[in-house]
């Protein structure tokens, strides 16, 4: 390798060490080669960063063109380095891993880092866990082109501004931790992506009452200054059984259940908004709880049989607390590092404990506190002042102790139970608003109990009589469902008659070929649609039950839900959930044709991507102001999808626009048309998920992705009626499996002039 290139890198690395205050005498001990080629020795051997003597450390890859060696990994975590992050690191464009956790850098993250386009794992967080000095005045703009990222940790860096909307384009990104910053604005749509672990606590985001639909509830309570119940406290104590079920301790304090499935960047808040938890940190062997069946020498043995684990930073928050002094009790028992004269007992779990941002226990070692014993209870108490209606308990691993004894990943905080009790006479109820006790309870109970008993006995007698009659009427129907995997709920005819006011004409929603449909309300408050099959439908019991089995087999979150059915004598009824506004195609075009995806039309395969196909057709209809097929138009315009593809291939998408639109953005038309064509690709795998479609429509990400003319359009001559005659089934033969939710009419020789595309997308849903 060119000696000048090596000399330049050595000079740059020496400058980095100088900024971080590392003396030259320590460099040799850390096994750096700064007298010649830095990409040699430990930098290219099989050693890992788990070896703490090689910290900071680099790893190189020498398989580039002309055997050039490039630095691909830099690790400088848990060193409490100060000063600024070196700007020249942005020139190491082949870096794939960059880890700066657990330091006390000043300034901001260098803008030169925007050139690190190969970066896959970037982690930088400040040691200043209380929010003191550290990185500041920075934004997340530098990551806009780092599209190879899979892990992004920027915790406690005093970043401000919004989260970049285009992060949704980063296909490999699985974990984001931007907690404890000053970020603001609304959350982009990509935060709802599945399989994305996201920690956004203690920022300044603008959140609605319900937050984002797919995020765990309570994020608004864990924003900066903890606004929930701030100024209007409800609680004066709380208890948590970390990693386990609810347990009432010997002092009669309920320790609530805390065994949520947390991950490497997650949070959770109880439904009563009494307390919350936030966890960040990942290890090779991820474990977030531990348990033991041992009995502990304490009155509260069960509290020590489970524990919450973290690979980095674990925080508990008491919310809505009345201000004043509290006694905080922290309880521990080492459940993983063993006892006895064996190498499996030599591990050391060391972490720091902060209360309200103040470090109260440094280098806390559970086993040492238990005088060298594992599986031995340890309890610590501290008095803490609550002044803003919240309490923060923080357990933080600063890189000390062992990492891999007795198993890989045995490090980081572990805690068994937490409680906080007020040191003053509380003036709050200590109960959630919905469960506050009413006055004069005894008087009310004394009056109501006798009345309730008499009423109950009367209702019980009526119920028994009714159930006997119902059992007699329907006993022969249950046997019919024995062969069905998902057995439907069976309603009595009387229940449905009551729900619809005796099938009142005022509740009639409409009538189809199989009978009328009525709106009704069940006793439990559910609003339903009751389809009453007419005798003229000539459908026997066996056919009816077969239809129910088929409908149950295609239940889907975007299809109307089947609640159950009723079979009594010659009465046949289906009970569905009630949809207030019918469907989008009816709102646009009246009683229009539907939009079946090819895989469902041909094979009966129903997936979420079938909905995406239907959405693409609807999008084209919205642009054009017409239905997906219209035989009154010219031949080339009859089928909307075919016409749209012809215009797209001719770069003439604007001709698709509804003639009644006098003003429109041509680029918007082309973008939405492209999204629609992407949604209607032949293969479901080529269609984007709806979350990505929404992001493309809202402009959060580009409308990217390869689109090709679908196979169901390619090669078909829709003007030649003889093209498909050999493929049309004989009269009376179903073209595809049918259900009452999605059907395709049989094709016959009399209908031979209809193109096959009509059979694919022209009938049913």
XYZ file of C-alpha atoms in Angstrom, residues 12-720:
709
model
C -4.998 11.482 11.488
C -5.357 8.701 14.078
C -2.687 10.288 16.277
C -4.604 13.566 16.102
C -7.765 11.695 17.164
C -5.951 10.202 20.164
C -4.604 13.621 21.074
C -8.117 15.142 21.033
C -9.365 12.329 23.261
C -6.500 12.727 25.749
C -4.938 9.293 25.147
C -1.155 9.402 25.831
C 1.224 7.763 23.357
C 2.332 5.335 26.063
C -1.150 3.827 26.121
C -1.362 3.289 22.371
C 1.036 0.348 22.366
C -0.820 -1.296 25.235
C -4.027 -1.029 23.213
C -2.261 -2.916 20.366
C -2.444 -0.145 17.756
C 0.215 -0.171 15.032
C 1.016 3.497 14.487
C 4.580 3.063 13.291
C 3.608 1.684 9.900
C 0.411 0.139 8.510
C -2.495 0.752 10.963
C -4.558 -1.958 9.222
C -2.434 -4.765 10.606
C -2.221 -6.915 13.711
C -5.327 -6.647 15.858
C -7.056 -4.524 13.211
C -7.263 -7.516 10.851
C -7.108 -10.571 13.107
C -10.024 -12.509 14.650
C -10.120 -10.539 17.909
C -13.373 -8.750 18.763
C -14.329 -5.555 20.529
C -15.407 -7.656 23.506
C -11.717 -7.549 24.477
C -11.742 -4.358 26.567
C -7.982 -3.864 26.264
C -8.496 -2.958 22.600
C -10.569 0.178 23.175
C -10.731 2.341 21.177
C -10.269 -0.089 18.346
C -10.569 -0.386 14.578
C -11.192 -3.221 12.154
C -10.059 -3.131 8.543
C -11.057 -4.874 5.324
C -8.218 -5.448 2.854
C -10.318 -7.009 0.091
C -10.897 -3.805 -1.846
C -9.490 -3.070 -5.318
C -5.706 -3.506 -5.547
C -5.756 -5.044 -2.031
C -6.356 -1.618 -0.548
C -7.201 -1.744 3.170
C -9.991 0.461 4.497
C -11.149 1.042 8.059
C -14.661 -0.468 8.254
C -15.316 -0.459 12.025
C -14.443 2.047 14.743
C -15.347 1.401 18.381
C -14.664 3.950 21.112
C -17.436 3.289 23.610
C -17.576 3.681 27.388
C -14.349 5.684 27.718
C -15.743 8.994 29.029
C -13.828 10.796 26.245
C -14.253 14.578 26.100
C -13.623 17.173 23.408
C -15.174 17.127 19.965
C -15.868 14.199 17.676
C -13.150 14.395 14.982
C -14.488 15.787 11.710
C -12.047 13.777 9.571
C -13.818 10.510 10.437
C -16.273 11.577 7.739
C -13.534 10.811 5.179
C -13.527 7.107 6.099
C -16.302 6.422 3.603
C -16.045 2.622 3.895
C -17.011 2.662 7.586
C -19.797 0.203 8.323
C -19.827 0.386 12.154
C -19.247 3.499 14.256
C -19.881 3.321 18.023
C -19.368 6.259 20.402
C -21.615 5.283 23.329
C -20.789 6.309 26.877
C -18.606 9.364 26.278
C -18.863 13.076 27.081
C -18.176 14.743 23.758
C -18.991 18.420 23.219
C -20.161 20.291 20.167
C -22.316 18.575 17.561
C -22.059 15.503 15.358
C -19.864 16.577 12.390
C -21.717 17.335 9.168
C -18.981 15.369 7.346
C -20.661 12.194 8.638
C -23.199 12.652 5.842
C -20.549 11.100 3.548
C -20.542 7.787 5.452
C -23.000 6.168 3.019
C -21.769 2.626 3.802
C -22.580 3.013 7.505
C -24.854 0.251 8.838
C -24.554 0.665 12.626
C -24.149 4.133 14.174
C -24.411 4.640 17.937
C -23.621 7.800 19.851
C -24.969 8.702 23.268
C -23.740 10.948 26.020
C -22.496 9.845 29.432
C -24.264 12.894 30.849
C -27.371 10.947 31.781
C -28.734 13.865 33.776
C -28.745 16.050 30.678
C -25.774 18.277 31.540
C -22.942 19.237 29.196
C -22.458 17.185 26.079
C -23.362 17.286 22.398
C -25.635 20.201 21.505
C -26.982 22.373 18.704
C -27.238 19.434 16.342
C -29.965 18.064 14.092
C -30.574 14.758 12.338
C -30.000 16.245 8.874
C -26.634 14.477 8.511
C -28.304 11.042 8.160
C -30.360 11.920 5.066
C -28.083 9.926 2.730
C -27.111 7.131 5.142
C -29.571 4.688 3.583
C -27.596 1.561 4.524
C -28.322 2.042 8.245
C -29.868 -0.847 10.165
C -29.215 0.463 13.732
C -29.334 4.156 14.685
C -28.771 5.188 18.320
C -28.578 8.946 18.998
C -29.727 8.965 22.601
C -29.105 11.949 24.896
C -27.321 14.079 22.275
C -29.460 17.230 22.690
C -30.580 17.000 19.060
C -33.299 19.401 17.968
C -35.634 19.839 15.022
C -37.835 17.184 13.370
C -37.104 13.578 12.480
C -36.308 13.442 8.735
C -39.339 12.132 6.859
C -37.285 10.200 4.286
C -35.914 7.719 6.854
C -38.850 5.575 5.716
C -36.811 4.791 2.580
C -34.117 3.016 4.602
C -35.125 -0.570 3.922
C -32.642 -2.144 6.370
C -33.459 0.026 9.387
C -34.761 -2.084 12.291
C -33.903 -0.045 15.417
C -33.993 3.677 16.187
C -33.302 5.204 19.592
C -33.511 9.003 19.693
C -34.718 9.261 23.282
C -33.678 12.096 25.602
C -33.200 14.807 22.980
C -34.995 18.042 22.063
C -36.622 16.725 18.878
C -39.963 18.253 17.967
C -42.728 18.304 15.356
C -45.115 15.556 14.348
C -44.105 11.950 13.745
C -43.776 10.859 10.083
C -45.894 7.998 8.785
C -43.001 5.506 8.679
C -43.002 5.188 12.505
C -45.890 2.728 12.018
C -43.759 0.302 10.005
C -43.856 -3.263 11.287
C -40.681 -4.811 12.785
C -39.231 -1.373 13.611
C -38.167 -0.901 17.233
C -38.484 2.752 18.128
C -37.760 4.696 21.328
C -38.885 8.342 21.232
C -39.276 9.110 24.944
C -38.375 12.467 26.524
C -38.536 14.725 23.463
C -40.901 17.512 22.443
C -42.983 15.755 19.810
C -46.502 16.941 19.052
C -48.792 13.982 19.664
C -52.560 13.634 19.477
C -54.651 12.211 22.288
C -54.179 8.676 20.966
C -50.676 9.115 19.492
C -49.830 6.981 16.459
C -51.996 3.913 15.984
C -49.291 1.249 15.943
C -47.064 2.740 18.658
C -47.558 1.608 22.255
C -49.922 3.982 24.037
C -48.641 6.500 26.557
C -45.838 8.077 24.528
C -47.366 11.494 25.244
C -46.861 10.816 28.980
C -43.141 10.159 28.434
C -42.327 13.349 26.568
C -40.117 15.999 28.127
C -41.422 17.262 31.503
C -43.788 14.246 31.667
C -47.028 16.170 31.007
C -49.604 13.520 32.037
C -51.217 14.535 35.354
C -48.626 17.291 35.749
C -50.201 19.814 38.088
C -53.106 17.465 38.892
C -51.580 14.435 40.684
C -53.506 11.247 41.409
C -51.065 8.898 43.137
C -49.003 8.763 46.310
C -47.298 5.380 45.834
C -46.580 2.633 43.328
C -44.967 -0.806 43.261
C -43.547 -2.848 40.366
C -42.655 -6.554 40.234
C -39.987 -6.304 37.564
C -40.242 -9.060 34.952
C -43.073 -10.861 36.768
C -46.773 -11.092 37.724
C -48.631 -8.890 40.250
C -47.696 -9.599 43.888
C -48.794 -7.974 47.154
C -45.757 -7.656 49.418
C -45.578 -8.216 53.159
C -46.185 -4.494 53.770
C -49.483 -4.831 51.821
C -48.248 -2.800 48.833
C -49.343 -4.128 45.446
C -46.377 -4.622 43.119
C -47.983 -4.480 39.689
C -47.216 -6.852 36.844
C -44.287 -5.791 34.632
C -43.503 -8.501 32.081
C -44.066 -6.687 28.792
C -42.171 -7.977 25.744
C -39.650 -5.151 25.613
C -36.884 -4.947 23.036
C -33.684 -3.101 22.235
C -35.442 0.275 21.818
C -38.886 0.174 23.431
C -41.117 1.694 26.082
C -44.353 0.888 27.905
C -46.858 2.873 30.007
C -49.615 1.309 32.105
C -53.210 1.970 31.115
C -53.790 3.824 34.413
C -50.781 6.089 33.614
C -49.315 5.251 37.051
C -45.850 4.281 35.823
C -43.862 3.557 32.686
C -40.647 1.880 31.556
C -38.094 2.568 28.821
C -35.354 0.185 27.687
C -32.479 0.617 25.235
C -29.501 -1.571 24.473
C -28.864 -4.772 22.561
C -26.623 -7.793 22.920
C -25.867 -10.827 20.778
C -28.057 -13.067 22.931
C -31.072 -10.812 23.643
C -32.775 -11.453 26.993
C -34.930 -8.922 28.775
C -36.211 -10.918 31.778
C -34.796 -13.581 34.085
C -36.489 -15.976 36.491
C -35.717 -18.606 39.126
C -37.838 -21.078 41.075
C -35.591 -20.831 44.156
C -36.929 -19.772 47.528
C -35.265 -16.691 49.007
C -34.684 -16.031 52.707
C -37.125 -13.121 52.955
C -40.834 -12.548 53.612
C -41.258 -11.522 49.949
C -39.505 -14.422 48.226
C -41.689 -14.181 45.112
C -40.512 -10.650 44.380
C -36.976 -11.949 43.851
C -37.897 -14.863 41.580
C -38.157 -12.634 38.499
C -36.108 -9.705 37.252
C -35.902 -7.233 34.385
C -32.650 -7.171 32.392
C -31.161 -4.515 30.126
C -28.107 -4.385 27.908
C -27.669 -0.653 28.364
C -30.100 1.793 29.880
C -33.236 0.895 31.866
C -35.536 3.599 33.232
C -38.701 3.452 35.317
C -40.988 6.452 35.649
C -43.502 7.111 38.426
C -46.222 9.324 36.901
C -48.884 11.584 38.380
C -47.308 11.581 41.852
C -48.222 14.117 44.501
C -45.204 16.330 45.179
C -43.185 15.667 48.314
C -40.557 13.296 49.730
C -40.762 9.576 48.905
C -38.954 6.471 50.113
C -37.746 4.583 47.053
C -36.999 0.889 47.613
C -34.911 -1.003 45.035
C -34.625 -4.789 45.354
C -32.164 -7.084 43.590
C -30.997 -10.700 43.421
C -28.369 -11.999 41.001
C -30.104 -14.738 38.970
C -27.549 -15.425 36.218
C -24.004 -15.408 37.611
C -23.550 -18.587 39.652
C -22.159 -19.353 43.119
C -19.310 -21.666 44.058
C -15.666 -22.264 43.098
C -16.199 -22.373 39.313
C -15.361 -20.092 36.413
C -19.106 -19.567 35.944
C -19.098 -17.584 39.207
C -16.351 -15.146 38.137
C -18.633 -12.824 36.185
C -19.223 -9.263 37.480
C -22.400 -7.318 36.774
C -21.639 -3.628 37.368
C -23.922 -0.665 36.702
C -24.829 2.781 38.032
C -28.136 3.835 39.629
C -29.607 7.329 39.297
C -32.643 8.784 41.083
C -34.108 12.008 39.663
C -30.946 12.373 37.563
C -28.561 12.112 40.510
C -26.156 9.169 40.741
C -26.772 7.531 44.107
C -24.919 4.217 43.547
C -21.821 4.025 41.337
C -20.435 0.686 40.126
C -23.255 -1.169 41.874
C -22.510 -4.916 41.950
C -25.439 -7.046 43.192
C -23.313 -10.058 44.098
C -20.760 -7.949 45.961
C -23.550 -6.207 47.885
C -24.811 -9.689 48.870
C -21.317 -10.520 50.241
C -20.383 -12.603 47.228
C -23.575 -14.658 47.071
C -25.850 -15.130 44.074
C -29.585 -15.776 44.545
C -29.479 -13.658 47.688
C -31.857 -10.685 48.204
C -30.408 -7.176 48.305
C -32.479 -4.111 49.194
C -31.527 -0.425 49.039
C -33.631 2.543 50.137
C -33.234 6.240 49.357
C -35.293 9.343 50.129
C -36.133 11.262 46.972
C -37.959 14.533 46.439
C -40.712 14.698 43.806
C -41.291 18.299 42.723
C -42.868 18.020 39.248
C -45.240 15.070 39.775
C -42.876 12.445 38.376
C -40.089 10.187 39.612
C -37.301 8.783 37.424
C -35.282 5.685 38.367
C -32.400 5.000 35.982
C -30.147 1.924 35.873
C -27.242 2.494 33.484
C -24.469 0.199 32.240
C -21.309 2.218 31.577
C -19.290 -0.641 30.114
C -17.795 -1.939 33.350
C -17.681 -5.477 34.669
C -17.576 -8.606 32.529
C -19.581 -9.246 29.393
C -19.590 -12.973 28.807
C -19.495 -14.984 32.050
C -21.177 -17.396 32.466
C -22.787 -16.761 29.058
C -22.383 -14.368 26.162
C -24.329 -11.195 26.952
C -24.330 -11.474 30.763
C -23.954 -7.793 31.578
C -25.997 -4.693 32.212
C -28.610 -3.741 34.826
C -30.816 -6.299 36.617
C -33.578 -5.383 39.070
C -36.228 -7.480 40.832
C -38.699 -4.979 42.301
C -39.296 -1.248 42.753
C -41.563 0.684 45.103
C -42.066 4.299 46.076
C -44.169 5.396 49.071
C -44.883 8.924 50.281
C -43.306 10.199 53.514
C -46.264 12.537 54.090
C -50.037 12.198 54.576
C -51.298 12.154 50.973
C -54.169 14.345 49.825
C -54.878 12.347 46.642
C -56.955 9.182 46.249
C -54.117 6.998 44.876
C -56.630 5.420 42.471
C -57.242 5.940 38.737
C -60.140 8.312 37.923
C -62.401 5.496 36.709
C -62.122 3.578 40.008
C -62.559 6.336 42.610
C -64.740 5.174 45.491
C -68.059 6.879 46.060
C -69.351 8.077 49.398
C -72.180 6.325 51.239
C -71.276 3.000 49.651
C -72.699 1.001 52.561
C -76.087 2.712 52.371
C -76.377 2.181 48.643
C -75.358 -1.460 48.915
C -77.899 -2.056 51.728
C -80.733 -0.765 49.553
C -79.734 -2.308 46.246
C -78.742 -5.820 47.335
C -82.268 -7.046 48.249
C -83.707 -5.530 45.083
C -80.955 -7.086 43.013
C -81.476 -10.545 44.540
C -85.214 -10.559 43.772
C -84.603 -9.235 40.263
C -81.887 -11.797 39.667
C -84.063 -14.736 40.696
C -86.875 -13.536 38.429
C -84.544 -13.065 35.474
C -82.907 -16.434 36.142
C -86.261 -18.188 35.918
C -87.065 -16.444 32.630
C -83.599 -17.217 31.292
C -83.870 -20.937 32.111
C -87.232 -21.159 30.356
C -85.897 -19.339 27.342
C -82.724 -21.424 27.144
C -84.735 -24.662 27.282
C -86.860 -23.459 24.391
C -83.771 -22.270 22.503
C -81.981 -25.571 23.087
C -84.957 -27.487 21.803
C -85.149 -25.323 18.672
C -81.444 -25.370 17.805
C -79.999 -28.621 19.166
C -80.044 -30.266 15.760
C -78.084 -27.392 14.201
C -74.877 -27.592 16.257
C -73.993 -31.014 14.857
C -73.724 -29.451 11.403
C -70.742 -27.340 12.527
C -68.652 -30.203 13.916
C -66.523 -30.407 10.766
C -65.778 -26.676 10.633
C -62.443 -25.514 12.102
C -63.591 -21.952 12.918
C -67.061 -22.588 14.305
C -69.307 -19.506 13.999
C -71.339 -18.137 16.885
C -75.009 -19.204 16.671
C -77.627 -16.555 17.409
C -81.226 -17.389 18.269
C -83.905 -16.085 15.955
C -85.493 -14.303 18.913
C -82.249 -12.407 19.628
C -82.051 -11.154 16.049
C -85.735 -10.330 15.967
C -85.318 -8.194 19.092
C -82.150 -6.574 17.713
C -83.941 -5.443 14.525
C -87.269 -4.441 16.167
C -89.006 -7.450 14.603
C -87.260 -6.750 11.258
C -88.865 -3.329 11.097
C -89.000 -1.684 7.637
C -87.350 1.381 9.161
C -84.250 -0.754 9.842
C -84.086 -2.186 6.341
C -80.776 -1.351 4.673
C -81.528 -2.850 1.279
C -82.345 -6.055 -0.575
C -80.354 -8.260 -2.893
C -80.919 -11.441 -4.818
C -80.771 -13.579 -1.664
C -82.989 -11.476 0.565
C -83.207 -8.277 2.647
C -80.585 -6.852 5.016
C -81.544 -5.144 8.302
C -79.668 -2.965 10.754
C -79.842 -4.064 14.390
C -78.309 -3.594 17.825
C -77.392 -6.525 20.090
C -77.767 -6.492 23.872
C -74.016 -5.916 24.245
C -74.241 -2.724 22.173
C -72.755 -4.058 18.939
C -74.401 -2.661 15.798
C -74.961 -5.423 13.246
C -76.243 -6.044 9.741
C -78.556 -9.080 9.509
C -78.864 -10.738 6.113
C -82.156 -12.664 5.992
C -82.055 -15.308 3.257
C -85.380 -15.593 1.498
C -87.101 -18.935 0.958
C -86.897 -18.197 -2.772
C -83.127 -18.609 -2.629
C -83.670 -22.423 -2.468
C -80.570 -22.790 -0.317
C -80.686 -25.829 1.958
C -79.111 -26.184 5.371
C -76.036 -28.043 4.090
C -75.372 -25.394 1.421
C -75.886 -22.616 3.945
C -73.401 -24.143 6.416
C -70.890 -24.732 3.613
C -71.170 -21.039 2.736
C -70.555 -20.058 6.365
C -67.449 -22.283 6.478
C -66.107 -20.577 3.356
C -66.760 -17.079 4.703
C -65.090 -17.951 8.027
C -62.025 -19.226 6.163
C -61.428 -15.853 4.497
C -61.800 -13.597 7.535
C -59.551 -10.572 7.037
C -59.076 -7.314 8.890
C -60.074 -5.277 5.829
C -63.209 -7.327 5.080
C -66.537 -6.994 6.791
C -66.521 -9.324 9.801
C -68.926 -12.251 10.141
C -70.226 -12.317 13.735
C -72.287 -15.514 13.347
C -75.468 -17.025 11.955
C -78.918 -18.355 12.810
C -80.583 -21.600 11.695
C -84.039 -22.270 13.096
C -86.504 -24.309 11.038
C -86.503 -22.809 7.555
C -84.966 -19.535 8.761
C -81.453 -18.722 7.528
C -79.715 -15.525 8.699
C -76.143 -14.210 8.566
C -74.935 -11.610 11.089
C -72.191 -9.187 10.022
C -70.586 -6.147 11.570
C -72.370 -2.984 10.462
C -70.471 -0.535 8.209
C -71.923 2.965 8.320
C -70.911 4.333 4.936
C -70.946 1.285 2.665
C -67.849 1.203 0.408
C -65.673 3.681 -1.470
C -66.645 2.460 -4.922
C -70.336 2.957 -4.080
C -69.609 6.464 -2.872
C -67.882 7.208 -6.171
C -69.903 5.396 -8.801
C -73.139 3.921 -7.230
C -73.388 0.165 -7.407
C -70.181 -0.357 -9.328
C -68.007 -3.365 -10.135
C -65.284 -4.451 -7.732
C -61.576 -5.019 -7.844
C -60.239 -8.549 -7.393
C -56.481 -9.147 -7.401
C -55.374 -11.839 -9.900
C -54.155 -14.252 -7.190
C -57.578 -14.195 -5.521
C -59.556 -14.352 -8.744
C -57.587 -17.343 -10.023
C -56.499 -19.233 -6.880
C -58.628 -17.892 -4.036
C -55.532 -16.577 -2.186
C -56.584 -13.666 0.057
C -53.792 -11.498 1.517
C -53.286 -7.875 2.491
C -51.709 -7.358 -0.938
C -55.118 -8.084 -2.487
C -56.319 -4.890 -0.767
C -53.348 -3.029 -2.231
C -54.427 -4.147 -5.729
C -57.956 -2.885 -5.123
C -56.600 0.421 -3.802
C -54.568 0.879 -6.989
C -57.692 0.498 -9.113
C -59.580 2.981 -6.907
C -56.698 5.468 -7.216
C -56.959 5.314 -11.012
C -60.725 5.814 -10.762
C -60.218 8.913 -8.613
C -57.779 10.380 -11.140
C -59.976 9.629 -14.138
C -63.392 10.213 -12.580
C -64.738 6.957 -14.023
C -65.212 3.306 -13.062
C -62.680 0.582 -13.841
C -64.683 -0.667 -16.840
C -67.112 1.223 -19.049
C -68.378 -0.459 -22.256
C -69.828 2.843 -23.514
C -66.347 4.241 -24.176
C -64.008 3.691 -27.136
C -62.368 0.257 -27.304
C -58.992 1.435 -25.999
C -60.629 3.096 -22.968
C -63.105 0.395 -21.887
C -60.735 -1.140 -19.306
C -59.178 1.527 -17.109
C -56.050 -0.448 -16.169
C -55.203 -1.205 -19.809
C -55.786 2.413 -20.810
C -53.679 3.706 -17.925
C -50.766 1.427 -18.893
C -50.957 2.527 -22.524
C -50.808 6.187 -21.439
C -47.973 5.473 -18.979
C -45.874 3.760 -21.645
C -46.509 6.741 -23.948
C -45.581 9.183 -21.146
C -49.067 10.680 -21.487
C -50.499 10.044 -18.018
C -52.128 13.499 -17.913
C -54.650 12.323 -20.528
C -56.059 10.079 -17.798
C -57.286 13.049 -15.726
C -61.026 13.693 -15.364
C -62.052 16.221 -18.024
C -63.957 18.210 -15.401
C -60.701 19.097 -13.632
C -59.591 22.445 -15.033
C -56.510 22.823 -12.827
C -54.126 20.150 -11.610
C -50.434 19.451 -11.005
C -49.107 17.239 -13.816
C -46.289 15.884 -11.654
C -48.805 14.894 -8.976
C -50.866 13.054 -11.606
C -47.834 11.127 -12.836
C -46.756 10.284 -9.272
C -50.178 9.000 -8.186
C -50.561 7.092 -11.471
C -47.192 5.428 -10.901
C -48.210 4.496 -7.341
C -51.473 3.007 -8.682
C -49.619 0.944 -11.312
C -47.178 -0.212 -8.629
C -50.148 -1.357 -6.516
C -51.635 -3.384 -9.399
C -48.558 -5.432 -10.298
C -49.214 -9.099 -11.071
C -47.142 -10.538 -8.225
C -48.214 -9.640 -4.662
C -44.525 -9.440 -3.720
C -44.051 -6.534 -6.168
C -46.817 -4.485 -4.555
C -45.825 -2.203 -1.652
C -47.460 -2.508 1.783
C -50.182 0.059 2.462
C -48.003 1.862 5.007
C -45.460 2.507 2.238
C -48.234 3.535 -0.174
C -49.431 6.135 2.348
C -45.865 7.413 2.779
C -45.483 7.731 -1.014
C -48.817 9.547 -1.365
C -47.986 11.959 1.472
C -44.575 12.692 -0.044
C -42.578 11.240 2.851
C -40.743 8.966 0.423
C -40.296 8.776 -3.342
C -42.657 6.679 -5.448
C -39.867 4.236 -6.240
C -39.830 0.611 -7.249
C -39.659 -1.222 -10.573
C -42.982 -1.518 -12.390
C -43.670 -3.664 -15.445
C -46.770 -4.150 -17.529
C -48.782 -6.852 -15.697
C -48.928 -10.320 -17.174
C -52.723 -10.260 -17.116
C -52.560 -7.405 -19.671
C -49.582 -8.554 -21.736
C -50.443 -10.526 -24.866
C -54.250 -10.323 -24.580
C -56.129 -8.919 -27.566
C -59.271 -7.511 -26.044
C -60.796 -6.728 -29.455
C -60.723 -10.362 -30.604
